[in-house]
Amino acid sequence: MTATYRTNSEDNFINKNKVINFTFNGKSYKGYEGDTLASALIANGVHLVGRSFKYHRPRGFLGVGVEEPNAMVQLHEGHKSEPNIIATEVELVEGLKAKSQNCWPSVKFDIGEINDLLKSFFPAGFYYKTFMWPKSFWMLIYEPFIRKAAGMGVAPTKPDPDRYEHNYEHCDVLVVGSGPSGLASALAAANNGAKVILAEDKAHFGGSLLTDNVTVGNKTGKEWAEETISHLKNLPNVIVKNRSQVFGYYDHNMTVMFERVSDHIENPSEYTPRQRLHYIRAGEVVVSTGSIERPLSFGNNDRPGIFLSSAANEYMKIYGTLVGKKPIIFTNNDTAYKTAIEFKKNNINPVILDTRDSSSGDLVKEAESLGLDIKFNYGVANVKGRLKISSATIGKLSSDKESFTELQEIDCDCICMSGGWTPTVHLSSQAGNKLKFDEKIDAFIPNTKRQKETAIGAANGSFTLSQSLAEGFQVGFDLSNSITSNNKKTPLPTSNEPSYEDHDKFWCMPLPQNQKPKRFIDFQNDVAVSDVELAVREGFRSIEHVKRYTTLGMAGDQGKTSNLNGLQHVSNIQKKIVPEVGHTTFRPPYTPVTIGTIVGREVGNHFQPSRKTPTHNWHVENNVVFTNAGLWLRPRYYPRGNETMQEAVNRESLNVRQNVGICDVTSLGKIDIKGPDASELLNRVYTNAWKKLPVGKARYGVMLREDGMVFDDGTTTRLSENHFHMTTTTAQAANVLSHLEFYLQVVWPELNVNVLSTTEEWSGAAIAGPKSRDLMKKIFPLVDFSTEKFPFMGVVETEVLGIHAKIYRISFSGELAYEVNVESNHGLYMWNKIIEVGKEFGIQPYGTEALATLRIEMGHVSGPELDGRAVPYDIGLQGMVSQKKDFIGKRSLQKEAFIQPDRQTLVGIIPIDKKTKIPEGSHLVENDKAALPNPKLGHVSSSCWSVEYNNPFSIAVLKDGKNKIGEKLFAVYPLKNISIPVEVVSSHYVDPNGERVRV
Amino acid sequence: MLEIKCPYCGKRSQNEFSYGGDANIKRPKLGDEVSTKDWDDFVYFRDNPRGKHSEFWHHVSGCRQWFKASRDTATHEIFKTARLDEDL
Ligand SMILES: [Zn+2]
């Protein structure tokens, strides 16, 4: 296909020597280097792009950049597929595949368009009103139907194959937007020695300088922009970024920007990220984000072929593309005349409709002198042409502008409309700036700032070039000088531009007589003038409520082209001025950002850091299945052959009970505690007494929070008079350290103690089982392992083959057990040695599942019982609470609720059939058939298959549990319709007197 | 993301810190008789002001020092940070 809608001009950014092939809806087209998908489609005469959200109306292009509400496409195929991409923001690359979305079976014939014929049944609030009742219909019928009917693009189902990166930057001055004011402030700040970042969303720098016929100094605007950018790029203190959108402004001048790094490159290197997210902490932010043109409301103003006038101008001047050849320019202000004049330069004679009586602005005079047909007091009432406009009904406006006279129909293939300009205040507003309404421009501008943010140029409501440059140079110098104090001022160049007359405060055309075409305000969410009127009629007063009821401004484009027109209309109906109506809140992101960019490299194994123990690879080689314990990867079980998990866990557990097992316990938290007041600290943080613990002995300790709830437990060993080695649970290791630091630094600074995490210094292995002593003797020949010399809770330091080892006789499994700690770099060696020597004793590794089985059978509490809701009494730890001394949380234990005689206690639970495993989290009730709410007596905290008795066994916390041993209850799990008859037994199921650990 | 000045390390991003609650709270002395009301006030009750708030922060991914900050709870402006032995 040959492109038929190109200008003959060479003065644009299109390279006609490089053809680019692409497809749209399966059909092949040609564009040029420099095109966007939008400009290339328009150049090929394609205006029908998609279907609207609610009514499935045919839609084309309205804008040329981020403001575009209509032209959303599905890009690429398969796992690279991306929905809801704005065609105006897609730079054309060879082989690009795009297609329409929200239409079936095709964009030209879309079944969903029936919604448009039924539109009188789909007013504002339709979904709220219609799909309320009956409730049961919502999930089954309404919700899937609405989703299907109102869907936009389709999300890919496979993982995103592209690479995304994050980058952190600091600068003195961040300038957002490279129009005249942005360039000026970046230049002034950079010349004054500030570290500057200049960010531009588009591929080309310069903003309006690229499309306006103006001069700066003795150059055209475009030349001055190019020269300024190349100067900035050569400065070492400046980072210049195009294709980069600052989309969020957060606290303390943290802004976030995404950069489209390689979307526009045909074959990017596999190491080039697709997009990059920049976190920029800026000393000062200059918001030079420009302004967006406002549409006008008139009948069927959403039809393909109806553009913003500035967009039409930019398509001609930047992309060498004509949006039509028989244009109507429809405006309430002077700026649209630029577009009219540009059409004329391309030998096309537009008809100009101006709602004003007259204007004597320079551009209007120029249009007159070019002989263009200008009709003042005229407006568009309606248009014809469903898939592409073919004619417009225009008319003279009555003096009160509430009706048309002399309606006539004229042929046209495009309408370029302008309702004036809205400053892009999103970033200022996000930064906390309280906006004010500027009556001269009929829009909100930044006013009272909360952060170090300064809006300039059109974003500040300063629409002329001379104002923009003056503000830019002044602000750039002032802000930079407050940081650098260099006093190096860049002179303000002279400039030349046309004069402008005021705009007409009139945006919404009257309806033609006896016709009720939709006059759209929000194109992306299909909100029309009638919807806003209905919302106000139904009593919605607050603009925030009108917004939510009509969904005005709530689409992906965040109302860039619709917010002000919506406000204006509400203010007209309510007969209030706009500032009284107020404005809705601007929230990040300013433009949609891909999830991939936000996630960056933190996917898969990089989602969070993995902590691996020194013996990690041994586990892998021995067919381990890992489990995540915080960031740690811990061995869960080691299946052999076709074993199920339960079979493997039973084998590993039984081997500990009968022979000897080895378990990697490196991840347990370890804290080194040193200083003359070390024992005093322990005495204050643990519930039991520590001062008299002999050197070389370990003790089990329980810590509480100030509210009396158990916080953590572990064994702590006295290595010398003033030196202790504390262990914590894996889960609470970091919290316990912060807790100790808080009390040492904030509450008791008089204590002379130092604490330091040594978790990663030591590699730990638990060797448990009746044969563990025989094994230990063989490995550590220098140690006397007799109970007399090395009793339960004893500690020995020894050396073997030059390796220093600490051996603790402690046990979590309830069996005779030792814990061997060696320096981490010797961990794997020691582990291998134990495995090798242990072969004759039948040693097997065991993981966290067997570890849990062994401790549950013994009735030892762990994470599921220490759930932050238990005082020591509840979980059988009341014996650990000293009555003689004070400690953290002790006063809370006197609270009435915590000393009730029927308070919950730890019990064991066995299913009466001795077969059914009880799900953890099950509730214990007296009668599983009782009416709801069925009183809950307790809950099952940990469950296992007892290898000792060969039946399921659980521990639970049960109200008045100590008096309920022997009772029959039900363990119920209503979410899964489970109810299991159970018997309450002692929590000490195996070895109730704890004899095994002391042999 | 806030930028917080650790009195020992200087300005760092918020993600290096953890919040430690109201800095005006004083723990009753160990061993003292404490009434139920005083104890409950200490454990549970906190002011929730809109505006200036003195609070503890912990430079947990840094020097691991606890310090005090005066922060506006509405705007997040941080007026001052101070070591524990300094006045805010
Ligand atoms: Zn610090």
PDB file of C-alpha atoms and ligand atoms in Angstrom, chain B residues 5-10 12 16-17 58-67, ligand 1:
ATOM      1  CA  LYS B   5      19.101  11.832  58.034  1.00  0.00           C
ATOM      2  CA  CYS B   6      20.715   9.328  60.351  1.00  0.00           C
ATOM      3  CA  PRO B   7      22.580  11.376  62.988  1.00  0.00           C
ATOM      4  CA  TYR B   8      25.559   9.045  62.522  1.00  0.00           C
ATOM      5  CA  CYS B   9      25.561   8.277  58.771  1.00  0.00           C
ATOM      6  CA  GLY B  10      23.780  11.191  57.069  1.00  0.00           C
ATOM      7  CA  ARG B  12      19.720   7.773  53.489  1.00  0.00           C
ATOM      8  CA  GLU B  16      17.349   1.460  55.231  1.00  0.00           C
ATOM      9  CA  PHE B  17      15.323   2.309  58.328  1.00  0.00           C
ATOM     10  CA  HIS B  58      16.349   2.426  63.733  1.00  0.00           C
ATOM     11  CA  HIS B  59      19.032   2.559  61.056  1.00  0.00           C
ATOM     12  CA  VAL B  60      18.576  -1.136  60.648  1.00  0.00           C
ATOM     13  CA  SER B  61      20.328  -1.599  57.280  1.00  0.00           C
ATOM     14  CA  GLY B  62      23.068   0.807  58.269  1.00  0.00           C
ATOM     15  CA  CYS B  63      24.824   1.606  61.526  1.00  0.00           C
ATOM     16  CA  ARG B  64      22.070  -0.101  63.595  1.00  0.00           C
ATOM     17  CA  GLN B  65      21.730   2.895  65.859  1.00  0.00           C
ATOM     18  CA  TRP B  66      18.376   3.956  67.229  1.00  0.00           C
ATOM     19  CA  PHE B  67      17.715   7.692  67.069  1.00  0.00           C
TER      20      PHE B  67
HETATM   21 ZN    ZN C   1      23.246   5.306  60.603  1.00  0.00          ZN
END
